[in-house]
Amino acid sequence: MTKRTLTVGFIGLGSMGSGMTRNLQASGFPLVVTDVRPEAAADAVSRGAVWVDTAAEVASRSDLVITMLPTPRHVDQVLRGPDGLLDALPQGGTWVDMSTSVPEVAERARADRPDLRVLDAPVSGMSVGAANGTLQIFIGGDADDVERLREVFEAMGEPERILHVGGHGAGYAVKLMINQLWFSHLIATAEVLSVGVKAGVDLEVLRRALVASPANSNFVEHDVLSILDHGDYDEGFALALACKDLGLSSDLARSVGMPYELSGLVDQQFRRAKAMYGERAGEMAPFRLYEDLLGEPLRRAQATAGVAR
Ligand code: NAD
């Protein structure tokens, strides 16, 4: 294992952060960590990470600090106050926010501390990608900072999927737009399949016709099969976090003065599903809204399942 010279501070060792810190350690980076739940960091500490009680201590003992927190509000909490990152980062220090968030929080931080090197670097790939070190990472900020920290990103993601997508805020925007489009595909597919089935068409015949048509999508070809074959609505990513992302996506559209009619509609359907099936239901649970209207789950017959995949 290569011994690395950069000490990485890491705040937020939840579903994603726990895998990411394991991979940073496996790549030889010394870590300084904290979380509001000390038990979340127990594994990292058992592998040699240094535990500290506050974000300020993380900042003063690391060469760069990564945050991986649920929402912009949590990121702001960690930045501010006497124990916060912002006052404790050294002159010219580096902060990388890998949370799915919106640009405002980091913009305010950069206004308060113009000397800091700041990158937004949200990810795709779910907790399994975090655990396997195969995340896709969308980075906004200065190119020289991206190159300087490339070995850190490569410890957590696949090298060819670590993308410098533009200036500050571009990483957040790309991540939110990917989620927005995927959630829109989910609702559109649920509607089309349930109407077609209600009209008397066989589910798999309809799906294959869609796959062979100009209306095909990755969702209808691949992702929907976890529901149609296994009734799996992906509880690895909670509906509460999906609703958070859709809300942030609408906030982003509003902040740049663009209409967001479709996002608003998809957002409302996800919120309806959260009210009906609970915050911890899987991110694909809104599909069930249509299954409930149909009066039966949409499932492929097992005999055809293997053939069409
Ligand atoms: P999580 O809730 O599992 O983990 C967040 C961690 O942050 C928790 O351990 C929590 O205790 C800690 N935390 C909260 N407030 C804190 C504070 N003030 N100080 C220190 N620690 C604090 O969330 P997650 O699933 O790991 O997601 C993290 C981010 O990654 C979110 O923005 C999410 O949208 C995004 N994301 C998640 C997934 C996924 O599949 N889970 C995939 C891609 C992106």
mmCIF file of C-alpha atoms and ligand atoms in Angstrom:
data_model
loop_
_atom_site.group_PDB
_atom_site.id
_atom_site.type_symbol
_atom_site.label_atom_id
_atom_site.label_comp_id
_atom_site.label_asym_id
_atom_site.label_seq_id
_atom_site.Cartn_x
_atom_site.Cartn_y
_atom_site.Cartn_z
ATOM 1 C CA MET A 1 0.000 0.000 0.000
ATOM 2 C CA THR A 2 1.371 3.448 -0.965
ATOM 3 C CA LYS A 3 1.928 5.652 2.083
ATOM 4 C CA ARG A 4 0.209 8.974 1.319
ATOM 5 C CA THR A 5 1.380 12.327 2.585
ATOM 6 C CA LEU A 6 -2.003 14.097 2.635
ATOM 7 C CA THR A 7 -4.022 13.699 5.834
ATOM 8 C CA VAL A 8 -7.733 13.663 4.965
ATOM 9 C CA GLY A 9 -10.347 15.015 7.388
ATOM 10 C CA PHE A 10 -13.759 13.359 6.923
ATOM 11 C CA ILE A 11 -17.087 14.478 8.425
ATOM 12 C CA GLY A 12 -20.231 12.306 8.031
ATOM 13 C CA LEU A 13 -19.558 8.556 8.096
ATOM 14 C CA GLY A 14 -23.074 7.329 7.252
ATOM 15 C CA SER A 15 -24.224 4.970 4.460
ATOM 16 C CA MET A 16 -21.873 6.625 1.980
ATOM 17 C CA GLY A 17 -19.106 8.040 4.197
ATOM 18 C CA SER A 18 -18.393 4.703 5.877
ATOM 19 C CA GLY A 19 -17.452 3.036 2.564
ATOM 20 C CA MET A 20 -15.601 6.093 1.293
ATOM 21 C CA THR A 21 -13.436 6.317 4.428
ATOM 22 C CA ARG A 22 -12.662 2.584 4.231
ATOM 23 C CA ASN A 23 -11.379 3.049 0.676
ATOM 24 C CA LEU A 24 -9.358 6.151 1.566
ATOM 25 C CA GLN A 25 -7.688 4.155 4.321
ATOM 26 C CA ALA A 26 -7.115 1.186 2.005
ATOM 27 C CA SER A 27 -5.328 3.596 -0.367
ATOM 28 C CA GLY A 28 -3.010 4.728 2.448
ATOM 29 C CA PHE A 29 -4.484 8.099 3.447
ATOM 30 C CA PRO A 30 -4.264 8.899 7.177
ATOM 31 C CA LEU A 31 -7.720 10.057 8.358
ATOM 32 C CA VAL A 32 -9.097 12.403 11.013
ATOM 33 C CA VAL A 33 -12.851 11.870 11.454
ATOM 34 C CA THR A 34 -15.949 13.072 13.257
ATOM 35 C CA ASP A 35 -19.720 12.490 13.150
ATOM 36 C CA VAL A 36 -22.606 13.449 15.466
ATOM 37 C CA ARG A 37 -22.946 9.690 16.037
ATOM 38 C CA PRO A 38 -19.546 8.507 17.344
ATOM 39 C CA GLU A 39 -20.553 4.891 16.634
ATOM 40 C CA ALA A 40 -20.629 5.726 12.915
ATOM 41 C CA ALA A 41 -16.845 6.185 13.018
ATOM 42 C CA ALA A 42 -16.033 3.091 15.099
ATOM 43 C CA ASP A 43 -14.883 0.973 12.122
ATOM 44 C CA ALA A 44 -12.687 3.738 10.710
ATOM 45 C CA VAL A 45 -11.133 4.321 14.146
ATOM 46 C CA SER A 46 -10.493 0.583 14.562
ATOM 47 C CA ARG A 47 -8.511 0.742 11.296
ATOM 48 C CA GLY A 48 -6.384 3.658 12.588
ATOM 49 C CA ALA A 49 -8.380 6.843 11.917
ATOM 50 C CA VAL A 50 -8.030 9.565 14.556
ATOM 51 C CA TRP A 51 -11.352 10.515 16.186
ATOM 52 C CA VAL A 52 -11.910 14.158 17.210
ATOM 53 C CA ASP A 53 -15.029 15.749 18.709
ATOM 54 C CA THR A 54 -15.544 18.765 16.468
ATOM 55 C CA ALA A 55 -15.360 19.880 12.858
ATOM 56 C CA ALA A 56 -12.903 22.599 13.954
ATOM 57 C CA GLU A 57 -10.479 19.950 15.223
ATOM 58 C CA VAL A 58 -10.832 18.028 11.955
ATOM 59 C CA ALA A 59 -9.888 21.233 10.100
ATOM 60 C CA SER A 60 -6.861 22.006 12.237
ATOM 61 C CA ARG A 61 -5.425 18.474 11.943
ATOM 62 C CA SER A 62 -5.965 17.729 8.214
ATOM 63 C CA ASP A 63 -4.574 18.841 4.854
ATOM 64 C CA LEU A 64 -8.057 18.801 3.349
ATOM 65 C CA VAL A 65 -11.537 18.247 4.741
ATOM 66 C CA ILE A 66 -14.310 16.228 3.056
ATOM 67 C CA THR A 67 -17.956 16.568 4.143
ATOM 68 C CA MET A 68 -20.528 13.849 3.304
ATOM 69 C CA LEU A 69 -23.692 15.049 5.019
ATOM 70 C CA PRO A 70 -27.436 14.574 4.398
ATOM 71 C CA THR A 71 -28.612 18.085 3.415
ATOM 72 C CA PRO A 72 -27.381 21.677 2.839
ATOM 73 C CA ARG A 73 -28.647 22.503 6.356
ATOM 74 C CA HIS A 74 -26.305 19.908 7.883
ATOM 75 C CA VAL A 75 -23.394 21.221 5.789
ATOM 76 C CA ASP A 76 -24.089 24.761 7.002
ATOM 77 C CA GLN A 77 -24.195 23.540 10.638
ATOM 78 C CA VAL A 78 -20.774 21.945 10.256
ATOM 79 C CA LEU A 79 -19.306 25.080 8.685
ATOM 80 C CA ARG A 80 -20.569 27.623 11.198
ATOM 81 C CA GLY A 81 -20.141 28.431 14.883
ATOM 82 C CA PRO A 82 -17.179 28.238 17.255
ATOM 83 C CA ASP A 83 -16.661 24.524 16.569
ATOM 84 C CA GLY A 84 -17.237 24.921 12.828
ATOM 85 C CA LEU A 85 -14.951 24.309 9.888
ATOM 86 C CA LEU A 86 -14.948 27.792 8.462
ATOM 87 C CA ASP A 87 -13.040 29.604 11.197
ATOM 88 C CA ALA A 88 -10.710 26.667 11.796
ATOM 89 C CA LEU A 89 -9.485 25.910 8.278
ATOM 90 C CA PRO A 90 -5.956 27.281 7.841
ATOM 91 C CA GLN A 91 -5.143 30.078 5.394
ATOM 92 C CA GLY A 92 -5.489 28.604 1.874
ATOM 93 C CA GLY A 93 -7.006 25.379 3.308
ATOM 94 C CA THR A 94 -9.100 22.953 1.218
ATOM 95 C CA TRP A 95 -12.740 21.901 1.708
ATOM 96 C CA VAL A 96 -14.446 19.369 -0.580
ATOM 97 C CA ASP A 97 -18.215 18.929 -0.163
ATOM 98 C CA MET A 98 -19.301 15.552 -1.536
ATOM 99 C CA SER A 99 -22.892 15.847 -0.228
ATOM 100 C CA THR A 100 -25.756 16.213 -2.703
ATOM 101 C CA SER A 101 -26.462 19.884 -2.137
ATOM 102 C CA VAL A 102 -27.051 23.276 -3.763
ATOM 103 C CA PRO A 103 -24.395 25.935 -4.460
ATOM 104 C CA GLU A 104 -25.619 28.582 -1.944
ATOM 105 C CA VAL A 105 -23.986 27.126 1.178
ATOM 106 C CA ALA A 106 -20.556 26.867 -0.431
ATOM 107 C CA GLU A 107 -20.967 30.263 -2.123
ATOM 108 C CA ARG A 108 -21.518 31.914 1.266
ATOM 109 C CA ALA A 109 -18.531 30.057 2.700
ATOM 110 C CA ARG A 110 -16.315 31.240 -0.177
ATOM 111 C CA ALA A 111 -17.554 34.807 0.326
ATOM 112 C CA ASP A 112 -16.607 34.621 4.016
ATOM 113 C CA ARG A 113 -13.253 32.936 3.358
ATOM 114 C CA PRO A 114 -12.040 33.856 -0.149
ATOM 115 C CA ASP A 115 -8.625 32.327 0.609
ATOM 116 C CA LEU A 116 -10.055 28.770 0.785
ATOM 117 C CA ARG A 117 -9.790 26.187 -2.000
ATOM 118 C CA VAL A 118 -13.350 24.802 -2.331
ATOM 119 C CA LEU A 119 -14.692 22.019 -4.553
ATOM 120 C CA ASP A 120 -18.203 20.554 -4.833
ATOM 121 C CA ALA A 121 -17.919 16.853 -5.660
ATOM 122 C CA PRO A 122 -21.227 14.973 -5.239
ATOM 123 C CA VAL A 123 -21.422 11.343 -6.273
ATOM 124 C CA SER A 124 -23.549 8.657 -7.919
ATOM 125 C CA GLY A 125 -23.277 4.940 -7.326
ATOM 126 C CA MET A 126 -25.219 4.242 -4.118
ATOM 127 C CA SER A 127 -23.775 2.834 -0.911
ATOM 128 C CA VAL A 128 -22.548 -0.223 -2.825
ATOM 129 C CA GLY A 129 -20.438 2.050 -5.065
ATOM 130 C CA ALA A 130 -19.102 3.821 -1.977
ATOM 131 C CA ALA A 131 -18.166 0.459 -0.453
ATOM 132 C CA ASN A 132 -16.534 -0.815 -3.655
ATOM 133 C CA GLY A 133 -14.699 2.430 -4.517
ATOM 134 C CA THR A 134 -16.564 2.687 -7.833
ATOM 135 C CA LEU A 135 -18.396 5.974 -7.350
ATOM 136 C CA GLN A 136 -18.988 8.394 -10.184
ATOM 137 C CA ILE A 137 -17.858 11.845 -9.007
ATOM 138 C CA PHE A 138 -18.957 15.195 -10.530
ATOM 139 C CA ILE A 139 -16.549 17.963 -9.565
ATOM 140 C CA GLY A 140 -17.124 21.709 -9.731
ATOM 141 C CA GLY A 141 -14.284 24.152 -9.073
ATOM 142 C CA ASP A 142 -10.800 25.012 -10.327
ATOM 143 C CA ALA A 143 -9.009 22.497 -12.565
ATOM 144 C CA ASP A 144 -5.711 22.755 -10.651
ATOM 145 C CA ASP A 145 -7.484 21.759 -7.405
ATOM 146 C CA VAL A 146 -9.108 18.788 -9.156
ATOM 147 C CA GLU A 147 -5.696 17.606 -10.399
ATOM 148 C CA ARG A 148 -4.027 18.212 -7.021
ATOM 149 C CA LEU A 149 -6.639 16.015 -5.333
ATOM 150 C CA ARG A 150 -7.074 13.425 -8.102
ATOM 151 C CA GLU A 151 -5.449 10.625 -6.064
ATOM 152 C CA VAL A 152 -7.932 11.315 -3.230
ATOM 153 C CA PHE A 153 -10.900 11.076 -5.620
ATOM 154 C CA GLU A 154 -9.449 7.956 -7.251
ATOM 155 C CA ALA A 155 -9.396 6.235 -3.865
ATOM 156 C CA MET A 156 -13.210 6.566 -3.786
ATOM 157 C CA GLY A 157 -14.293 6.464 -7.427
ATOM 158 C CA GLU A 158 -13.533 4.904 -10.792
ATOM 159 C CA PRO A 159 -10.789 6.981 -12.484
ATOM 160 C CA GLU A 160 -12.618 7.302 -15.824
ATOM 161 C CA ARG A 161 -15.835 8.358 -14.030
ATOM 162 C CA ILE A 162 -14.238 11.203 -12.063
ATOM 163 C CA LEU A 163 -15.463 14.166 -14.087
ATOM 164 C CA HIS A 164 -14.483 17.817 -13.793
ATOM 165 C CA VAL A 165 -17.804 19.269 -14.969
ATOM 166 C CA GLY A 166 -17.178 23.028 -14.626
ATOM 167 C CA GLY A 167 -16.704 25.866 -12.157
ATOM 168 C CA HIS A 168 -18.001 26.134 -8.583
ATOM 169 C CA GLY A 169 -21.516 24.694 -8.250
ATOM 170 C CA ALA A 170 -21.426 22.706 -11.512
ATOM 171 C CA GLY A 171 -20.919 19.410 -9.657
ATOM 172 C CA TYR A 172 -24.039 19.971 -7.526
ATOM 173 C CA ALA A 173 -26.031 20.965 -10.642
ATOM 174 C CA VAL A 174 -24.992 17.886 -12.663
ATOM 175 C CA LYS A 175 -25.799 15.528 -9.781
ATOM 176 C CA LEU A 176 -29.230 17.106 -9.172
ATOM 177 C CA MET A 177 -30.125 17.025 -12.884
ATOM 178 C CA ILE A 178 -29.192 13.323 -13.131
ATOM 179 C CA ASN A 179 -31.416 12.477 -10.176
ATOM 180 C CA GLN A 180 -34.226 14.692 -11.491
ATOM 181 C CA LEU A 181 -34.243 12.967 -14.887
ATOM 182 C CA TRP A 182 -34.035 9.461 -13.399
ATOM 183 C CA PHE A 183 -36.937 10.129 -11.014
ATOM 184 C CA SER A 184 -38.921 11.561 -13.954
ATOM 185 C CA HIS A 185 -38.223 8.367 -15.946
ATOM 186 C CA LEU A 186 -39.504 6.332 -12.996
ATOM 187 C CA ILE A 187 -42.855 8.157 -12.868
ATOM 188 C CA ALA A 188 -43.232 8.159 -16.668
ATOM 189 C CA THR A 189 -42.510 4.420 -16.864
ATOM 190 C CA ALA A 190 -44.929 3.591 -14.035
ATOM 191 C CA GLU A 191 -47.693 5.545 -15.781
ATOM 192 C CA VAL A 192 -47.100 4.061 -19.232
ATOM 193 C CA LEU A 193 -46.869 0.460 -18.000
ATOM 194 C CA SER A 194 -49.940 0.691 -15.783
ATOM 195 C CA VAL A 195 -52.117 2.359 -18.465
ATOM 196 C CA GLY A 196 -50.982 -0.200 -21.063
ATOM 197 C CA VAL A 197 -51.686 -3.140 -18.772
ATOM 198 C CA LYS A 198 -55.087 -1.709 -17.837
ATOM 199 C CA ALA A 199 -55.785 -1.449 -21.584
ATOM 200 C CA GLY A 200 -55.219 -5.182 -21.805
ATOM 201 C CA VAL A 201 -51.637 -5.439 -23.109
ATOM 202 C CA ASP A 202 -49.325 -8.023 -21.551
ATOM 203 C CA LEU A 203 -46.766 -6.266 -19.314
ATOM 204 C CA GLU A 204 -43.666 -7.832 -20.856
ATOM 205 C CA VAL A 205 -44.922 -7.468 -24.423
ATOM 206 C CA LEU A 206 -45.448 -3.767 -23.725
ATOM 207 C CA ARG A 207 -42.045 -3.347 -22.076
ATOM 208 C CA ARG A 208 -40.221 -5.070 -24.938
ATOM 209 C CA ALA A 209 -42.083 -2.912 -27.480
ATOM 210 C CA LEU A 210 -40.933 0.176 -25.559
ATOM 211 C CA VAL A 211 -37.332 -1.087 -25.435
ATOM 212 C CA ALA A 212 -37.366 -1.627 -29.215
ATOM 213 C CA SER A 213 -38.872 1.820 -29.861
ATOM 214 C CA PRO A 214 -37.537 5.396 -29.938
ATOM 215 C CA ALA A 215 -39.129 5.777 -26.455
ATOM 216 C CA ASN A 216 -36.593 3.388 -24.898
ATOM 217 C CA SER A 217 -34.687 4.501 -21.795
ATOM 218 C CA ASN A 218 -32.151 2.983 -19.420
ATOM 219 C CA PHE A 219 -34.931 2.920 -16.837
ATOM 220 C CA VAL A 220 -37.408 0.912 -18.945
ATOM 221 C CA GLU A 221 -34.675 -1.387 -20.277
ATOM 222 C CA HIS A 222 -32.800 -2.121 -17.030
ATOM 223 C CA ASP A 223 -33.651 -0.337 -13.803
ATOM 224 C CA VAL A 224 -37.390 -1.130 -13.705
ATOM 225 C CA LEU A 225 -36.572 -4.863 -13.711
ATOM 226 C CA SER A 226 -35.692 -4.795 -10.015
ATOM 227 C CA ILE A 227 -39.393 -4.026 -9.418
ATOM 228 C CA LEU A 228 -40.872 -6.198 -12.173
ATOM 229 C CA ASP A 229 -38.766 -9.255 -11.253
ATOM 230 C CA HIS A 230 -38.134 -8.908 -7.524
ATOM 231 C CA GLY A 231 -40.538 -6.314 -6.082
ATOM 232 C CA ASP A 232 -37.382 -4.444 -4.988
ATOM 233 C CA TYR A 233 -37.958 -0.678 -4.610
ATOM 234 C CA ASP A 234 -34.319 -0.024 -3.533
ATOM 235 C CA GLU A 235 -34.436 0.652 0.200
ATOM 236 C CA GLY A 236 -30.663 1.357 0.060
ATOM 237 C CA PHE A 237 -31.639 4.908 -0.885
ATOM 238 C CA ALA A 238 -34.454 6.220 1.319
ATOM 239 C CA LEU A 239 -37.476 8.000 -0.166
ATOM 240 C CA ALA A 240 -36.802 10.835 2.310
ATOM 241 C CA LEU A 241 -33.422 11.519 0.643
ATOM 242 C CA ALA A 242 -34.974 11.230 -2.833
ATOM 243 C CA CYS A 243 -37.541 13.900 -1.816
ATOM 244 C CA LYS A 244 -34.692 16.030 -0.469
ATOM 245 C CA ASP A 245 -32.907 15.823 -3.836
ATOM 246 C CA LEU A 246 -36.086 16.692 -5.775
ATOM 247 C CA GLY A 247 -36.647 19.703 -3.505
ATOM 248 C CA LEU A 248 -33.063 20.861 -4.120
ATOM 249 C CA SER A 249 -33.530 20.401 -7.845
ATOM 250 C CA SER A 250 -36.591 22.704 -7.762
ATOM 251 C CA ASP A 251 -34.632 25.185 -5.610
ATOM 252 C CA LEU A 252 -31.870 25.215 -8.225
ATOM 253 C CA ALA A 253 -34.352 25.835 -11.077
ATOM 254 C CA ARG A 254 -35.953 28.653 -9.068
ATOM 255 C CA SER A 255 -32.597 30.214 -8.232
ATOM 256 C CA VAL A 256 -31.625 30.428 -11.920
ATOM 257 C CA GLY A 257 -35.074 31.673 -12.980
ATOM 258 C CA MET A 258 -36.113 28.637 -15.031
ATOM 259 C CA PRO A 259 -39.555 26.996 -15.006
ATOM 260 C CA TYR A 260 -39.718 23.543 -13.452
ATOM 261 C CA GLU A 261 -43.251 22.279 -14.114
ATOM 262 C CA LEU A 262 -42.253 18.653 -14.679
ATOM 263 C CA SER A 263 -39.873 18.568 -11.690
ATOM 264 C CA GLY A 264 -42.655 20.029 -9.549
ATOM 265 C CA LEU A 265 -45.079 17.292 -10.593
ATOM 266 C CA VAL A 266 -42.553 14.492 -10.010
ATOM 267 C CA ASP A 267 -41.646 16.062 -6.657
ATOM 268 C CA GLN A 268 -45.329 16.013 -5.573
ATOM 269 C CA GLN A 269 -45.717 12.350 -6.551
ATOM 270 C CA PHE A 270 -42.623 11.420 -4.566
ATOM 271 C CA ARG A 271 -43.969 13.347 -1.559
ATOM 272 C CA ARG A 272 -47.334 11.556 -1.886
ATOM 273 C CA ALA A 273 -45.479 8.212 -1.891
ATOM 274 C CA LYS A 274 -43.471 9.259 1.185
ATOM 275 C CA ALA A 275 -46.714 10.111 3.009
ATOM 276 C CA MET A 276 -48.203 6.739 2.051
ATOM 277 C CA TYR A 277 -45.263 4.333 2.371
ATOM 278 C CA GLY A 278 -42.993 6.126 4.856
ATOM 279 C CA GLU A 279 -39.677 7.998 4.817
ATOM 280 C CA ARG A 280 -37.650 4.808 4.835
ATOM 281 C CA ALA A 281 -39.405 3.225 1.863
ATOM 282 C CA GLY A 282 -37.137 2.767 -1.157
ATOM 283 C CA GLU A 283 -36.525 5.528 -3.710
ATOM 284 C CA MET A 284 -38.557 3.564 -6.295
ATOM 285 C CA ALA A 285 -41.636 3.280 -4.035
ATOM 286 C CA PRO A 286 -43.540 5.977 -6.050
ATOM 287 C CA PHE A 287 -43.982 3.212 -8.663
ATOM 288 C CA ARG A 288 -46.357 1.627 -6.143
ATOM 289 C CA LEU A 289 -48.775 4.569 -6.453
ATOM 290 C CA TYR A 290 -49.651 3.259 -9.925
ATOM 291 C CA GLU A 291 -49.653 -0.386 -8.858
ATOM 292 C CA ASP A 292 -52.117 0.503 -6.089
ATOM 293 C CA LEU A 293 -54.412 2.231 -8.607
ATOM 294 C CA LEU A 294 -54.178 -0.831 -10.824
ATOM 295 C CA GLY A 295 -55.014 -3.051 -7.879
ATOM 296 C CA GLU A 296 -52.063 -5.392 -8.441
ATOM 297 C CA PRO A 297 -48.254 -5.224 -8.505
ATOM 298 C CA LEU A 298 -46.619 -5.053 -11.942
ATOM 299 C CA ARG A 299 -44.522 -8.236 -12.180
ATOM 300 C CA ARG A 300 -43.050 -10.092 -15.164
ATOM 301 C CA ALA A 301 -43.852 -13.774 -15.424
ATOM 302 C CA GLN A 302 -40.709 -15.624 -14.297
ATOM 303 C CA ALA A 303 -40.773 -17.728 -17.481
ATOM 304 C CA THR A 304 -40.001 -14.673 -19.625
ATOM 305 C CA ALA A 305 -37.810 -12.856 -17.108
ATOM 306 C CA GLY A 306 -34.465 -14.323 -18.148
ATOM 307 C CA VAL A 307 -35.099 -14.038 -21.890
ATOM 308 C CA ALA A 308 -35.798 -10.311 -22.060
ATOM 309 C CA ARG A 309 -32.988 -9.040 -19.836
HETATM 310 P P1 NAD B 1 -26.530 9.203 6.012
HETATM 311 O O1 NAD B 1 -27.643 9.891 6.703
HETATM 312 O O2 NAD B 1 -26.455 7.719 6.003
HETATM 313 O O3 NAD B 1 -25.125 9.732 6.615
HETATM 314 C C1 NAD B 1 -24.895 11.066 6.987
HETATM 315 C C2 NAD B 1 -23.969 11.080 8.182
HETATM 316 O O4 NAD B 1 -23.770 12.450 8.578
HETATM 317 C C3 NAD B 1 -24.548 10.349 9.418
HETATM 318 O O5 NAD B 1 -23.591 9.434 9.916
HETATM 319 C C4 NAD B 1 -24.848 11.470 10.395
HETATM 320 O O6 NAD B 1 -24.715 11.075 11.740
HETATM 321 C C5 NAD B 1 -23.796 12.500 10.014
HETATM 322 N N1 NAD B 1 -24.124 13.860 10.416
HETATM 323 C C6 NAD B 1 -25.312 14.514 10.315
HETATM 324 N N2 NAD B 1 -25.197 15.769 10.799
HETATM 325 C C7 NAD B 1 -23.925 15.907 11.225
HETATM 326 C C8 NAD B 1 -23.198 16.979 11.835
HETATM 327 N N3 NAD B 1 -23.781 18.168 12.096
HETATM 328 N N4 NAD B 1 -21.895 16.772 12.145
HETATM 329 C C9 NAD B 1 -21.300 15.581 11.890
HETATM 330 N N5 NAD B 1 -21.941 14.530 11.322
HETATM 331 C C10 NAD B 1 -23.238 14.704 10.979
HETATM 332 O O7 NAD B 1 -26.545 9.783 4.524
HETATM 333 P P2 NAD B 1 -25.854 9.113 3.238
HETATM 334 O O8 NAD B 1 -26.808 8.158 2.617
HETATM 335 O O9 NAD B 1 -24.466 8.696 3.603
HETATM 336 O O10 NAD B 1 -25.826 10.379 2.268
HETATM 337 C C11 NAD B 1 -24.882 11.420 2.411
HETATM 338 C C12 NAD B 1 -25.012 12.337 1.200
HETATM 339 O O11 NAD B 1 -24.736 11.593 0.008
HETATM 340 C C13 NAD B 1 -26.430 12.915 1.016
HETATM 341 O O12 NAD B 1 -26.330 14.235 0.551
HETATM 342 C C14 NAD B 1 -27.046 11.999 -0.039
HETATM 343 O O13 NAD B 1 -28.073 12.635 -0.784
HETATM 344 C C15 NAD B 1 -25.833 11.683 -0.890
HETATM 345 N N6 NAD B 1 -25.913 10.417 -1.640
HETATM 346 C C16 NAD B 1 -26.372 9.291 -1.030
HETATM 347 C C17 NAD B 1 -26.433 8.100 -1.766
HETATM 348 C C18 NAD B 1 -26.957 6.818 -1.133
HETATM 349 O O14 NAD B 1 -27.197 5.846 -1.864
HETATM 350 N N7 NAD B 1 -27.131 6.752 0.177
HETATM 351 C C19 NAD B 1 -26.000 8.068 -3.109
HETATM 352 C C20 NAD B 1 -25.487 9.231 -3.677
HETATM 353 C C21 NAD B 1 -25.439 10.415 -2.931
#
